Amino acid sequence: MARLAQTAGLTDIQREILATVKDFVDKEIIPHAQALEHADAYPTDIVAGMREMGLFGLTIPEEYGGLGESLLTYALVVEQIARGWMSVSGVINTHFIVAHMVRQHGTDEQKRHYLPRMATGEVRGAFSMSEPDLGSDVAAIKTRARRDGDTYTVDGAKMWLTNGGSSNLIALLARTDEGAEKPHQNLTAFLVDKPEGFGEVAPGLTIPGKIEKMGYKGVDTTEAVFDGYRIGADKVLGGAPGKGFAHMMDGVEVGRVNVAARACGIAIRAFELAVDYAQQRRTFGKPIAEHQAIAFKLAEMATKVEAAHLLMVNAARLKDSGQRNDVEAGMAKLLASEYCAEVTQESFRIHGGYGYSKEYEIERLMREAPFLLIGEGTSEIQKTIISRGLLREYKSR
Ligand SMILES: Cc1cc2nc3c(=O)[nH]c(=O)nc-3n(C[C@H](O)[C@H](O)[C@H](O)COP(=O)(O)OP(=O)(O)OC[C@H]3O[C@@H](n4cnc5c(N)ncnc54)[C@H](O)[C@@H]3O)c2cc1C
């Protein structure tokens, strides 16, 4: 993309990383995405390439073997990857969130144990809050972990674990008995080690299989059933029972910037496809791009791409500067995902009948974009977060 979605003030290292990733996306992801997606096949070679580039350790501090890069670098990398194929960004997203949580909230022992192997991609993270009966209402979690001495016993069903089968570490949010009045203060985050794969992967832990999805294929999304699963108290994140809600929300906050970045990537690709197609396809004696109705669509799409990118970059930079960014991350996620759905839809229309053909990339983007309206909190939940933050800030005297 020559003109749109540029980012001012990047360091030489950031520019170098992005150029390498863009090259990888153009050569190794875009040419294979359509076939892999239609086959619902895990992108094994692409993931191996990302491991080689060190992307699993992009934000992990150098002392633990990572590249020590910022949230902004990560978000710009994700934008590029999602431009190629959103599922590939899904492979690293939950990993990145779990690595962030371990780095921010883990004990020294947990950091030393997990981060070096997370940096190489040997340990790969999944993130588990949602259950069959709840997604938005996190504080209502039913999965229970009962303590008996140095061990907890976990019972309950989890839903929608992205990378549930392909990961070997789950950040799990469960209810413990802390005796706190507020429901969210009785939630605890656990680091659950498990082998990759499906079926009963450990005594008392079953990963039943992949959930069939309309898009976001290739990457596995699963359930997880805990039935008398035993886990040591040393696996409580940060050794701090009752702090799980705050730990997971911190993870979700960086996750929201990442979802905004994914939406930007898909919107950029939808625009690229549309602007190219509109110059090739001729009707009534001229390229359709020369009909003002189509040219104006392109202008509006590009403006949305640009606006979403700027808001996403702003939210990432705010978090990198150490400031609270819940409102800005919510705004970026809300705007980028809604614009992504609109831009994708317009690109689809510009493609005419061919947009409905599986031969054209836009049909895949049309199935991917809706997920971004839901994942890491729906648009309604973003509006709730944004309005609460605003009312806090603009409290009337
Ligand atoms: C492909 C996929 C991958 C996922 N990956 C993960 C993952 O890795 N880990 C994980 O933990 N979860 C994951 N999720 C779950 C996802 O986070 C939830 O689906 C999402 O948070 C919405 O929750 P829900 O589906 O239970 O919808 P609900 O919470 O039941 O919401 C249903 C509708 O009601 C609206 N609504 C709910 N409450 C309110 C309110 N207070 N005010 C106004 N409107 C409201 C919602 O906006 C929505 O429109 C994934 C989901 C999908 C589809």
Tab-separated table of C-alpha atoms and ligand atoms in Angstrom, residues 94 126-137 159-163 213 216 221 371 374-381 384, ligand 1:
chain	number	residue	atom	x	y	z
A	94	THR	CA	-3.950	-15.473	21.787
A	126	ALA	CA	-4.618	-19.887	24.130
A	127	PHE	CA	-6.895	-17.584	26.093
A	128	SER	CA	-10.054	-18.924	27.739
A	129	MET	CA	-12.760	-16.752	29.290
A	130	SER	CA	-15.920	-17.541	27.297
A	131	GLU	CA	-18.310	-20.355	28.207
A	132	PRO	CA	-21.356	-21.837	26.471
A	133	ASP	CA	-23.664	-19.553	28.496
A	134	LEU	CA	-21.594	-16.362	28.499
A	135	GLY	CA	-19.181	-14.210	26.554
A	136	SER	CA	-19.837	-10.524	27.227
A	137	ASP	CA	-20.782	-11.117	30.871
A	159	MET	CA	-16.222	-22.305	24.744
A	160	TRP	CA	-14.544	-20.576	21.799
A	161	LEU	CA	-10.869	-21.191	22.567
A	162	THR	CA	-8.983	-19.927	19.551
A	163	ASN	CA	-5.932	-22.215	19.202
A	213	LYS	CA	-17.070	-21.627	11.471
A	216	TYR	CA	-11.620	-17.599	10.188
A	221	THR	CA	-11.421	-22.730	17.652
A	371	PHE	CA	-15.989	-11.961	13.348
A	374	ILE	CA	-17.780	-9.940	17.925
A	375	GLY	CA	-14.298	-11.043	19.075
A	376	GLU	CA	-12.665	-9.311	22.100
A	377	GLY	CA	-16.043	-7.769	22.941
A	378	THR	CA	-18.912	-6.839	20.632
A	379	SER	CA	-19.558	-3.298	19.395
A	380	GLU	CA	-22.214	-2.898	22.115
A	381	ILE	CA	-19.653	-3.835	24.777
A	384	THR	CA	-20.403	0.440	27.119
B	1	LIG	C1	-14.490	-17.364	16.093
B	1	LIG	C2	-14.498	-16.969	17.533
B	1	LIG	C3	-13.330	-17.049	18.276
B	1	LIG	C4	-13.353	-16.713	19.646
B	1	LIG	N1	-12.202	-16.853	20.378
B	1	LIG	C5	-12.260	-16.681	21.738
B	1	LIG	C6	-11.120	-16.968	22.560
B	1	LIG	O1	-10.037	-17.306	22.071
B	1	LIG	N2	-11.262	-16.885	23.925
B	1	LIG	C7	-12.432	-16.504	24.504
B	1	LIG	O2	-12.497	-16.440	25.728
B	1	LIG	N3	-13.524	-16.181	23.738
B	1	LIG	C8	-13.459	-16.264	22.386
B	1	LIG	N4	-14.572	-15.983	21.606
B	1	LIG	C9	-15.812	-15.586	22.266
B	1	LIG	C10	-16.129	-14.128	22.070
B	1	LIG	O3	-15.276	-13.329	22.860
B	1	LIG	C11	-17.613	-13.932	22.444
B	1	LIG	O4	-18.377	-14.580	21.425
B	1	LIG	C12	-17.995	-12.478	22.530
B	1	LIG	O5	-17.386	-11.882	23.654
B	1	LIG	C13	-19.522	-12.305	22.633
B	1	LIG	O6	-20.038	-13.126	23.637
B	1	LIG	P1	-21.318	-14.075	23.329
B	1	LIG	O7	-21.027	-14.796	22.059
B	1	LIG	O8	-21.562	-14.878	24.534
B	1	LIG	O9	-22.481	-13.086	23.074
B	1	LIG	P2	-23.483	-12.469	24.230
B	1	LIG	O10	-22.667	-11.968	25.323
B	1	LIG	O11	-24.496	-13.508	24.539
B	1	LIG	O12	-24.131	-11.308	23.421
B	1	LIG	C14	-25.186	-11.506	22.463
B	1	LIG	C15	-25.623	-10.131	21.934
B	1	LIG	O13	-26.098	-9.332	23.017
B	1	LIG	C16	-25.364	-8.120	23.097
B	1	LIG	N5	-25.174	-7.755	24.497
B	1	LIG	C17	-24.725	-8.536	25.503
B	1	LIG	N6	-24.683	-7.855	26.667
B	1	LIG	C18	-25.101	-6.600	26.371
B	1	LIG	C19	-25.276	-5.414	27.142
B	1	LIG	N7	-24.959	-5.361	28.451
B	1	LIG	N8	-25.757	-4.304	26.523
B	1	LIG	C20	-26.045	-4.336	25.194
B	1	LIG	N9	-25.892	-5.424	24.412
B	1	LIG	C21	-25.434	-6.536	25.006
B	1	LIG	C22	-24.031	-8.417	22.404
B	1	LIG	O14	-23.415	-7.230	21.922
B	1	LIG	C23	-24.479	-9.337	21.295
B	1	LIG	O15	-24.978	-8.573	20.228
B	1	LIG	C24	-14.553	-16.254	20.237
B	1	LIG	C25	-15.716	-16.134	19.472
B	1	LIG	C26	-15.699	-16.489	18.133
B	1	LIG	C27	-16.966	-16.370	17.332
